[in-house]
Short mmCIF file of C-alpha atoms and ligand atoms in Angstrom, two decimals:
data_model
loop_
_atom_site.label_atom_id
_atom_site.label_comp_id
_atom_site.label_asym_id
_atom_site.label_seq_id
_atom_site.Cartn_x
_atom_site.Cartn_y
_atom_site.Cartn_z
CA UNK A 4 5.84 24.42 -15.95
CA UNK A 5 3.13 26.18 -17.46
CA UNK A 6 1.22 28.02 -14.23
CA UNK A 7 -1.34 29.37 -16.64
CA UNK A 8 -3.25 25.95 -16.30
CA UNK A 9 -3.15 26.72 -12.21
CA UNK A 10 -5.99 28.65 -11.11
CA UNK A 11 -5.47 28.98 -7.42
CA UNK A 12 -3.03 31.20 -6.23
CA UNK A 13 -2.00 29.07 -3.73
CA UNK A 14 -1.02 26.24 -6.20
CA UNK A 15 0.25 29.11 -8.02
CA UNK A 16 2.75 29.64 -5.27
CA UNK A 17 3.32 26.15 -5.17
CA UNK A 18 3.69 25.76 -8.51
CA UNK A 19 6.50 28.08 -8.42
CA UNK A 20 8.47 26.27 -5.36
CA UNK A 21 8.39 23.07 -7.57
CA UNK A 22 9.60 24.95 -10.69
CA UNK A 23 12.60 26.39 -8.10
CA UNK A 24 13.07 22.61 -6.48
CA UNK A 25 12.40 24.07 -3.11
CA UNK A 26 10.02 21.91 -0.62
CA UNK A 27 6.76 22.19 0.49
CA UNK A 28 5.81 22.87 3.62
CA UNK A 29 3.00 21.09 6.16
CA UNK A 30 1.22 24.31 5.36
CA UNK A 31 1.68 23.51 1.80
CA UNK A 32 0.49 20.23 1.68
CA UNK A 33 -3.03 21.49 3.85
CA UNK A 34 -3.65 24.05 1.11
CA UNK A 35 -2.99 21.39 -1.77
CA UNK A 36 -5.90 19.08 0.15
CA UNK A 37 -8.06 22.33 0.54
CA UNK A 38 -7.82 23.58 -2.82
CA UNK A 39 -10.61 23.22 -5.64
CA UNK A 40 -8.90 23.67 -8.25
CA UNK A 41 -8.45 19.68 -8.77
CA UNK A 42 -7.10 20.25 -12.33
CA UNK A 43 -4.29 22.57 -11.41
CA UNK A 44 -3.53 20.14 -8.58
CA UNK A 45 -3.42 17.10 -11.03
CA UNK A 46 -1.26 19.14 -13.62
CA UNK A 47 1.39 19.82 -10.83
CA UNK A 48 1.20 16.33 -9.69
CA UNK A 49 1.46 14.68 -12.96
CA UNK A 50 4.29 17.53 -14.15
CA UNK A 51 6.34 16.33 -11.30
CA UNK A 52 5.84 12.59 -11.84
CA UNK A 53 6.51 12.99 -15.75
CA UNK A 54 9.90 14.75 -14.36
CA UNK A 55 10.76 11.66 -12.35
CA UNK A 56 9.65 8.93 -14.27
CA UNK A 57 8.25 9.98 -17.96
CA UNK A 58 5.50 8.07 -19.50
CA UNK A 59 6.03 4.99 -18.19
CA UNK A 60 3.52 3.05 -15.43
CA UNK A 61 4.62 0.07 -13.62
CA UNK A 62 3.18 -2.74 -12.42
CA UNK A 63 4.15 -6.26 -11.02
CA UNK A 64 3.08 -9.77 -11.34
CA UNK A 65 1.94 -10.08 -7.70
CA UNK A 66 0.02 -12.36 -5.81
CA UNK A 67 -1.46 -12.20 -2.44
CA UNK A 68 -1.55 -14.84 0.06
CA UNK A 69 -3.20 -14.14 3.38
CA UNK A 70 -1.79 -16.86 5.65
CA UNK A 71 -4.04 -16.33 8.95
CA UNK A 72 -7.17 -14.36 9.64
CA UNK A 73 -6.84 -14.77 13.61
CA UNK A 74 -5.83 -11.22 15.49
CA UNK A 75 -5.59 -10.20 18.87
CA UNK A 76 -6.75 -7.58 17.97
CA UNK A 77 -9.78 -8.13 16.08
CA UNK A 78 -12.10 -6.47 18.36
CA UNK A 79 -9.92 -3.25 18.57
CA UNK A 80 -9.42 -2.34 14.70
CA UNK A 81 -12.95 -1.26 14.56
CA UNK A 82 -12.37 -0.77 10.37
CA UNK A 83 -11.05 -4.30 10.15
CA UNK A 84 -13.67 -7.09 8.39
CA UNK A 85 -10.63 -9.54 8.21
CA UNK A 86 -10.13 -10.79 11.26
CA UNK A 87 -11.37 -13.11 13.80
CA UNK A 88 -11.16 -14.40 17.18
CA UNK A 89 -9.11 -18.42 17.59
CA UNK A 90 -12.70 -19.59 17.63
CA UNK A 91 -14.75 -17.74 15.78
CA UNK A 92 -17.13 -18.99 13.26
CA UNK A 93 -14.87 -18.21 9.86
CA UNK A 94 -11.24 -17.59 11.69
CA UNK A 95 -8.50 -19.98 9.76
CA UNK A 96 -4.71 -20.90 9.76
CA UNK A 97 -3.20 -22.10 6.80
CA UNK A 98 -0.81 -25.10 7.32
CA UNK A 99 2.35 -25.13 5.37
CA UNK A 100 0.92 -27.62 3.22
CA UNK A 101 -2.45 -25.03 2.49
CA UNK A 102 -0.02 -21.97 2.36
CA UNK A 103 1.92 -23.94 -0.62
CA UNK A 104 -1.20 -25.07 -2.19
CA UNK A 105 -2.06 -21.71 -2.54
CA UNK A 106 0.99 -20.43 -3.58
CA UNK A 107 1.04 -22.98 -6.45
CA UNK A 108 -0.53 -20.89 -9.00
CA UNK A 109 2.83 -19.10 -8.91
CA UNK A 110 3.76 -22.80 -10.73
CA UNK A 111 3.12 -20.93 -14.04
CA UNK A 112 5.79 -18.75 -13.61
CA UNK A 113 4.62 -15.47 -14.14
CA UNK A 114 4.24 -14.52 -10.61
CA UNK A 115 7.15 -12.90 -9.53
CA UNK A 116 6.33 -11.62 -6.00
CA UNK A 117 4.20 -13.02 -3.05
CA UNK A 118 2.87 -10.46 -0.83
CA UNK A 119 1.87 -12.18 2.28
CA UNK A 120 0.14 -10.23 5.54
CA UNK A 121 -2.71 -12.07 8.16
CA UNK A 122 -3.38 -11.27 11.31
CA UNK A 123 -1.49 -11.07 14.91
CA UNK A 124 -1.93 -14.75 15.44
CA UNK A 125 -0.56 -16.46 18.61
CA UNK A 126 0.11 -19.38 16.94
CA UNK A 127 1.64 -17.93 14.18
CA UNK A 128 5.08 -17.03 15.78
CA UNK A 129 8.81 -16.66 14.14
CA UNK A 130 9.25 -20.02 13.40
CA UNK A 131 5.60 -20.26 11.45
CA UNK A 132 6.87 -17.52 9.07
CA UNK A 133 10.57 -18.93 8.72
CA UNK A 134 9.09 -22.14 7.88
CA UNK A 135 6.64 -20.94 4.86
CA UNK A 136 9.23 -18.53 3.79
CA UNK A 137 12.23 -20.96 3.36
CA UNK A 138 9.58 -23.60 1.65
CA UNK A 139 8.16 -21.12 -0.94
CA UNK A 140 11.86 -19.90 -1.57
CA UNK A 141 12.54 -23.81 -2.31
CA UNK A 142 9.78 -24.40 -4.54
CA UNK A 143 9.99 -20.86 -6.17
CA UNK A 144 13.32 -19.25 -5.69
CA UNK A 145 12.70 -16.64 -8.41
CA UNK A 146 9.57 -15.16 -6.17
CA UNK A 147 10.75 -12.32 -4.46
CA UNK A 148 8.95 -12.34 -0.92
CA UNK A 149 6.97 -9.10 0.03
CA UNK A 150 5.65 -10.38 3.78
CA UNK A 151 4.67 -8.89 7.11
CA UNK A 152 3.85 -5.23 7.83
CA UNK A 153 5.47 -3.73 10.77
CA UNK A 154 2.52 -4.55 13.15
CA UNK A 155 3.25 -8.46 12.51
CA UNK A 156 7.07 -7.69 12.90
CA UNK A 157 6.33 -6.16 16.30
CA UNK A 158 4.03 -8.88 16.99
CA UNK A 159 6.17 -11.56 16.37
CA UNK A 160 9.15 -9.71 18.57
CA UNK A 161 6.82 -9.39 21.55
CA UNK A 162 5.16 -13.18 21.79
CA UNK A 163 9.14 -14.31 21.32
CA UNK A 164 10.94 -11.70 23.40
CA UNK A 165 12.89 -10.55 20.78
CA UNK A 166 13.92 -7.19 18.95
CA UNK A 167 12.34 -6.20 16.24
CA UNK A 168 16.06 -6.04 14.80
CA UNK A 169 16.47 -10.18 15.20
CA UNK A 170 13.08 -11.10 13.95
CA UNK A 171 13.66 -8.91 10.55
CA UNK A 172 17.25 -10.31 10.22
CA UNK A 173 15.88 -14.00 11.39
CA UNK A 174 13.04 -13.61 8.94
CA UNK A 175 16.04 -12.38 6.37
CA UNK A 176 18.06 -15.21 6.87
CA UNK A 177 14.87 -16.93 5.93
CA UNK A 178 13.73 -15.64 2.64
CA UNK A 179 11.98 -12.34 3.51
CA UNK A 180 13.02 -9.79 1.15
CA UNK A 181 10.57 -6.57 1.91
CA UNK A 182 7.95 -5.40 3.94
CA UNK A 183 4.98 -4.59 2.39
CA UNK A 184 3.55 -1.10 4.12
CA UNK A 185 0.39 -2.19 5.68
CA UNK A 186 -0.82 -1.24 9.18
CA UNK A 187 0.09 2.25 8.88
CA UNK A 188 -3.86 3.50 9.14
CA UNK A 189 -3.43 6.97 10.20
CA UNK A 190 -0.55 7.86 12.48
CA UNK A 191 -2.23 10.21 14.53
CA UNK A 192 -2.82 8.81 18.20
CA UNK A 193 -6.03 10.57 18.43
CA UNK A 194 -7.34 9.13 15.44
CA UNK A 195 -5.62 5.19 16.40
CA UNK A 196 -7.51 5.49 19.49
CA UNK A 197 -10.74 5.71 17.95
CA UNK A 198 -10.23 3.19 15.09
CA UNK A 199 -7.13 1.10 16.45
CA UNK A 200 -7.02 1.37 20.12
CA UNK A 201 -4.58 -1.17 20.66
CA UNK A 202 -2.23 -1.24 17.19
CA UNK A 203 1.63 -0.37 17.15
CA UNK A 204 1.83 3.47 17.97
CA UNK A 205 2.60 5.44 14.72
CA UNK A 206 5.80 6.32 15.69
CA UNK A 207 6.59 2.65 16.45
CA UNK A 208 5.46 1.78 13.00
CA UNK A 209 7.94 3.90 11.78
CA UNK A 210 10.62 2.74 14.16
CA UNK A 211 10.40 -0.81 12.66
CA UNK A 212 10.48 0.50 9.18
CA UNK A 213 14.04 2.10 10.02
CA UNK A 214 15.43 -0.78 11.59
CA UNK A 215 14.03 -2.58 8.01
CA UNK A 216 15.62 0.32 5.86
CA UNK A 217 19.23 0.11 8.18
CA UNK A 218 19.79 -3.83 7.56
CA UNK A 219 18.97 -3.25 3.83
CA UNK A 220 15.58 -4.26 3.73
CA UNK A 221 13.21 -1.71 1.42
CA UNK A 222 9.36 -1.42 2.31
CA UNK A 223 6.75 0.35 1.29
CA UNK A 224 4.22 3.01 3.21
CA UNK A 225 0.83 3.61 3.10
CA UNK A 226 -2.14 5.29 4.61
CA UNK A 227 -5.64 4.73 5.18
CA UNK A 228 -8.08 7.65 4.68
CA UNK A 229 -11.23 9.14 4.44
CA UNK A 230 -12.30 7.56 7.96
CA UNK A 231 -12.52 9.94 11.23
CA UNK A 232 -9.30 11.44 10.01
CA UNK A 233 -8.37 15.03 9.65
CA UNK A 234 -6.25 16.90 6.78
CA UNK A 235 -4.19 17.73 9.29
CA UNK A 236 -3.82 13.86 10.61
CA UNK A 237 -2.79 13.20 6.71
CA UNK A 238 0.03 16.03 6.90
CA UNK A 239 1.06 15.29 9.67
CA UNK A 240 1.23 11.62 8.35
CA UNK A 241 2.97 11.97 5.36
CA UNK A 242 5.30 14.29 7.31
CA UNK A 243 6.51 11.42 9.40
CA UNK A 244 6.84 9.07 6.04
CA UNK A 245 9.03 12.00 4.61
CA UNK A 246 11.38 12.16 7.83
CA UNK A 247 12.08 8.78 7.30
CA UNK A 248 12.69 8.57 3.56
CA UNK A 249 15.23 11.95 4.55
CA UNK A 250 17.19 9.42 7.21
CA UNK A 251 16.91 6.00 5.09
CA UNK A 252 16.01 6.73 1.63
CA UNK A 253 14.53 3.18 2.30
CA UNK A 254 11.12 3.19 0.90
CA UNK A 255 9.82 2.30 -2.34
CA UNK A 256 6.64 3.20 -3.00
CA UNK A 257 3.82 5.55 -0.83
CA UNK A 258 -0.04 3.67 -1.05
CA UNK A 259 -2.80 5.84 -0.04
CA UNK A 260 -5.73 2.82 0.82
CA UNK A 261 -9.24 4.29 0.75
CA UNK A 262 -10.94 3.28 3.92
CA UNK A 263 -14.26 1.18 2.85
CA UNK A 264 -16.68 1.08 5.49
CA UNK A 265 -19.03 -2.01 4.66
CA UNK A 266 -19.19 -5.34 6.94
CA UNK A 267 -17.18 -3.54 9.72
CA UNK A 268 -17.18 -1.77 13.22
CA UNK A 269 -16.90 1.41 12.56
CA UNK A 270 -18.74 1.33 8.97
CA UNK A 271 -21.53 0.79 11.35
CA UNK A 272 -20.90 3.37 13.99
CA UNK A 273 -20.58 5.99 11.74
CA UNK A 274 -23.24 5.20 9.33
CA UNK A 275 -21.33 4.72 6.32
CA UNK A 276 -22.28 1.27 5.16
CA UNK A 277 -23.02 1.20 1.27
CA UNK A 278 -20.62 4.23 0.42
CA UNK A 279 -17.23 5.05 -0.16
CA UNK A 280 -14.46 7.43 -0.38
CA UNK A 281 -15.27 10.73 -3.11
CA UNK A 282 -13.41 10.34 -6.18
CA UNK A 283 -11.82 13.87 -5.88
CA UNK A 284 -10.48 12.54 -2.54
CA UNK A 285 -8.92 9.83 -3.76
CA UNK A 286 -7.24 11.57 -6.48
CA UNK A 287 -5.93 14.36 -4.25
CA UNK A 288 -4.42 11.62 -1.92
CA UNK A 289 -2.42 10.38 -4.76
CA UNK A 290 -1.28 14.27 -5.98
CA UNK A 291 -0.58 15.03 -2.49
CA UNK A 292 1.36 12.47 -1.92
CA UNK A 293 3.77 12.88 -4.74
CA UNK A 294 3.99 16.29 -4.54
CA UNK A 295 4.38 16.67 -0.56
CA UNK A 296 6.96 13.37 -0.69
CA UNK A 297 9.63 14.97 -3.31
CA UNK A 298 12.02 11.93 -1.83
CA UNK A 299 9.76 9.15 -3.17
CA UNK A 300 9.93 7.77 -6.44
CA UNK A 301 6.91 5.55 -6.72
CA UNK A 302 3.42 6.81 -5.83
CA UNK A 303 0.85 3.41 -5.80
CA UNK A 304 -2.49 3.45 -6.59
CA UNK A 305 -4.27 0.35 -5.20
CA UNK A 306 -7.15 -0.46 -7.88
CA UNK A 307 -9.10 -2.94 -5.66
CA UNK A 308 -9.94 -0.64 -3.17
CA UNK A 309 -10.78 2.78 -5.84
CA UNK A 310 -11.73 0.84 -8.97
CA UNK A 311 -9.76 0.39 -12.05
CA UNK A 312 -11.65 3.18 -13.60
CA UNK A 313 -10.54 5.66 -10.59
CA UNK A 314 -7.18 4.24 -10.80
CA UNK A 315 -6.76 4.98 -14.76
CA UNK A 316 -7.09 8.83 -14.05
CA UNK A 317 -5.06 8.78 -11.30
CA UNK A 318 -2.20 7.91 -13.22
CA UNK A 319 -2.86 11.76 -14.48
CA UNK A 320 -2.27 12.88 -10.55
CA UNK A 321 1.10 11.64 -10.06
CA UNK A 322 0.67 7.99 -10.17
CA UNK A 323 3.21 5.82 -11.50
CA UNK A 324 2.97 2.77 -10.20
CA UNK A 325 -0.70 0.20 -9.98
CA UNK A 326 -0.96 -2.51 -7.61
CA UNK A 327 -0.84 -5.55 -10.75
CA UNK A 328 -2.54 -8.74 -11.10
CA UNK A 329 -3.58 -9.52 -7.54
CA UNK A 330 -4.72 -13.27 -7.08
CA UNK A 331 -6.89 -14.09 -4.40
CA UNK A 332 -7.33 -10.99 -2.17
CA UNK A 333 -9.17 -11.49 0.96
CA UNK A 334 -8.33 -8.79 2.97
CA UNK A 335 -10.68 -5.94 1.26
CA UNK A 336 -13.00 -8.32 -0.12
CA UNK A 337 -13.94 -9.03 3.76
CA UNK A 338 -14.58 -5.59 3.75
CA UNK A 339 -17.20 -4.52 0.46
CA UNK A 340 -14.57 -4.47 -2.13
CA UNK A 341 -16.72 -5.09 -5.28
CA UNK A 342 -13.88 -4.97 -7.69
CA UNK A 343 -12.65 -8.14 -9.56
CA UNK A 344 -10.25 -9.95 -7.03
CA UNK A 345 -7.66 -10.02 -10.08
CA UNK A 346 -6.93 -8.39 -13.38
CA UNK A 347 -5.49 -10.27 -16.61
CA UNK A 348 -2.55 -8.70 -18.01
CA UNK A 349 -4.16 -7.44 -21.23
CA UNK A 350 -6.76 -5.89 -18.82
CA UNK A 351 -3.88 -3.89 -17.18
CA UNK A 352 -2.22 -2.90 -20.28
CA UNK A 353 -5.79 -1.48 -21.66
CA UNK A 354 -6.26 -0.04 -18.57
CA UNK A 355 -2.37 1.84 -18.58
CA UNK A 356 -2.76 2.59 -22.50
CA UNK A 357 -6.00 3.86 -22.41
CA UNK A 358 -4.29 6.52 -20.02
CA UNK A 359 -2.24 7.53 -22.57
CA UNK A 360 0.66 5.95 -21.11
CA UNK A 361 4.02 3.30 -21.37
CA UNK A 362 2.92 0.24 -19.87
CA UNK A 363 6.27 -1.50 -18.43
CA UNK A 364 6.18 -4.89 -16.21
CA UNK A 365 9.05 -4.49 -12.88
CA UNK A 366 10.33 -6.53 -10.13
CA UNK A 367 9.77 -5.83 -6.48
CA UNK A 368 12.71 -3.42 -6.25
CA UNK A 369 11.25 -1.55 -9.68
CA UNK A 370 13.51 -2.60 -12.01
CA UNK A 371 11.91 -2.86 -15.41
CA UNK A 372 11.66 -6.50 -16.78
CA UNK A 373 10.21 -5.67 -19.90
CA UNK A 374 8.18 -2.65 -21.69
CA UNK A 375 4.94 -2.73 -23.66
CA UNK A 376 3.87 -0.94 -26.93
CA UNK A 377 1.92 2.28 -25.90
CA UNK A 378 -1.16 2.15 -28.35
CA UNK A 379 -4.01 1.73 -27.40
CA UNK A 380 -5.94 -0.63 -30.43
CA UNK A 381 -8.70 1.35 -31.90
CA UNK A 382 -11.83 1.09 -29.85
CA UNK A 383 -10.03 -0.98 -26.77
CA UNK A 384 -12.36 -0.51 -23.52
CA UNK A 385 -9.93 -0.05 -20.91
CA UNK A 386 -11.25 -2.61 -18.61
O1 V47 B 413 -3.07 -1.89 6.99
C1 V47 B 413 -7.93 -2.97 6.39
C2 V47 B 413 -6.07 -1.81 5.11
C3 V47 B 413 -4.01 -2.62 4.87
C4 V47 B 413 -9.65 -1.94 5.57
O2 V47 B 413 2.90 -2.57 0.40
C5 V47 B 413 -8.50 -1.54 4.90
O3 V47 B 413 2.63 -2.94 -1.73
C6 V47 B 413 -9.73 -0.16 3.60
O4 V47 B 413 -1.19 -2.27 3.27
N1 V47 B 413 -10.88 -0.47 4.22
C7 V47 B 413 -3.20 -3.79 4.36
N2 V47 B 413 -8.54 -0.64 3.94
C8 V47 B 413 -2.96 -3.73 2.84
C9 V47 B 413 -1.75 -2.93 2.46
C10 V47 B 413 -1.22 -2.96 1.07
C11 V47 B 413 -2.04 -3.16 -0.01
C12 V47 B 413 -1.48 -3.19 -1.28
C13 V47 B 413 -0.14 -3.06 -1.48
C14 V47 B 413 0.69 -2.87 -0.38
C15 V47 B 413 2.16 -2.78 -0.57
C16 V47 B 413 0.16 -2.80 0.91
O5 V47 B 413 -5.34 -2.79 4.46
C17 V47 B 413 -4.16 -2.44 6.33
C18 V47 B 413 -5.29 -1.47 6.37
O6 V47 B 413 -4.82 -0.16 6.24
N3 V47 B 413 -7.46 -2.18 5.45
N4 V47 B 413 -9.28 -2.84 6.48
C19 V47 B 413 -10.89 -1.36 5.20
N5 V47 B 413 -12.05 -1.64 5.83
FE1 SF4 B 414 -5.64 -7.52 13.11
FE2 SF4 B 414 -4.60 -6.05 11.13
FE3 SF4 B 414 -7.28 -6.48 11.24
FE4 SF4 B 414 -6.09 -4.91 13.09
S1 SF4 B 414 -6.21 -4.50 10.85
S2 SF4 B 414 -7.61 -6.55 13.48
S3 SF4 B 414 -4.09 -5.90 13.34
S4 SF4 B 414 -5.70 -8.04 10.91
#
């Protein structure tokens, strides 16, 4: 590691844990979101990744299907423009037959995973999920199913008095192969109480990821920022995501998900419609991330919600991994997401080239299904 590039003597310091393999600390990981120096940060961030997984940036063939839009808790989730009450103007409920009609673009076969999250529907109990799953693993068994974060998993267990232990293995048994790592927000109870009075309690959240990670199921973890959050709410966060990954080794991939504050609750109340997270704060979420969480291999950066452009240098601050084609997302398109809703696949291989990087297709579980040439074609625009 060359520290000369480092100009704060904190990241200095840092710089020379990494080069010894020794941890950081919480105290660490607040000096790495105070520091200034964002290009020292990004050169530790992106030495590290480079260490772990070379050139090469992943993505997958995904495609999102958002089954129900009716929550319980619609009114609580104050940064929520997806949800709606059972009889609200807007609210829907896919039938099988819809949820298969929209899952037919995955006909072509290049779709390779669904990712599947709604809302905390009544109606939408164990036997609404085990349904859908078991018919989309009929019609396309090769589609690996990423479905329900652990709020819905909780959800489910509580309207059919069960564990959250039988639903996962019930929802197993029925074609579920991951959880995806939604409805983490931030884990801090002071900060859930003003945004997300009534979700799952952070620790909860990461009480049904453990029961995932002990019957074998992998998930993913995220967490939304640059809301009413403090850097100390994101260390402490990530601190929690690291105990787990110590006792489980079970997740894949860590997601920060910039908070956009348009056409929703708390966008209002605090006055933030029309702008969005800093640049320099998204980038430091994603070098923070894979710098404080040594025991993760993948660090996602989720293009809808920063823009491809933002998500092209990121891949210089530790990222290795970028949310892939997504068709048909509704969730952050509710909320002010002016991105395209998808990217073609030469539009993701500009975008990973133009980075200077490998561009490499995986599966769910981040095997690689096939590598692309790195050059980028003279005069490409990334995207
Ligand atoms: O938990 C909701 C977020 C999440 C807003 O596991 C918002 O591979 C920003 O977790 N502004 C769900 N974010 C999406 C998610 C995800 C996305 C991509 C990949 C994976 C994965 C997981 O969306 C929610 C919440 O944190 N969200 N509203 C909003 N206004
Ligand atoms: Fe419901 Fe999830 Fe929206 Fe909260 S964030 S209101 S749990 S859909």
């Amino acid at each position: 590691m060359d520290l000369g590039r480092v100009s704060d003597t904190a990241l200095r310091r840092m710089g020379g844990k990494l080069a010894a393999g020794e941890r950081l600390t919480t105290h660490d990981a607040l000096d790495l979101y105070r520091t200034s120096d964002l290009s020292g940060l990004g050169y530790l961030a992106d030495t590290v990744n480079r260490a772990k997984n070379g050139d090469v940036v992943t993505f997958a063939a995904n495609q999102h299907i958002n089954p129900t839009n009716v929550c319980v808790l619609r009114t609580t989730c104050t940064f929520c423009g997806y949800a709606r009450l059972p009889k609200e103007a807007g609210a829907y409920r896919y039938t099988l037959d819809q949820v298969l009609a929209e899952a037919a673009h995955a006909a072509d076969g290049l779709t390779r995973e669904f990712h599947i999250v709604g809302g905390l529907d009544m109606q939408a109990g164990l036997e609404y999920y085990q349904a859908m799953f078991r018919a989309l693993k009929s019609q396309f068994p090769h589609v690996h199913i990423k479905a329900l974060t652990a709020v819905e998993i909780a959800h489910i267990a509580r309207i059919e008095k069960m564990t959250w232990r039988d639903v996962l293995i019930a929802l197993r048994e029925a074609g579920l192969d991951t959880l995806p790592g939604g409805g983490a927000e931030t884990f801090s109870a002071a900060v859930r109480e003003q945004i997300a009075g009534k979700k799952l309690a952070g620790a909860d959240y990461i009480g049904v990821h453990r029961t995932a990670h002990e019957l074998g199921i992998r998930s993913n973890c995220t967490m939304l920022y640059g809301h009413v959050e403090t850097l100390e709410d994101r260390v402490a966060h990530l601190a929690m995501l690291r105990g787990l990954q110590d006792e489980t080794g079970g997740f894949l991939a860590y997601i920060p998900l910039a908070y956009h504050p348009d056409d929703n609750e708390l966008g209002r109340q605090l006055g933030r419609q029309g702008t969005s997270t800093q640049g320099v704060d998204d980038l430091k979420m994603v070098a923070v991330g894979r710098l404080f969480l040594d025991n993760f291999q993948h660090v996602k950066s989720h293009w809808i919600m920063v823009t491809p452009f933002l998500s092209q240098i990121a891949l210089h601050y530790g990222v290795n991994d970028i949310e892939g084609t997504v068709v048909r997302e509704k969730i952050y398109h509710a909320v002010g997401a002016h991105t395209p809703q998808g990217m073609t696949l030469d539009q993701v291989l500009a975008l990973i080239r133009g980075a200077g990087k490998q561009p490499a297709e995986r599966d769910s579980l981040y095997r690689i299904l096939r590598t692309f040439d790195a050059s980028v074609p003279p005069g490409a625009v990334p995207v």
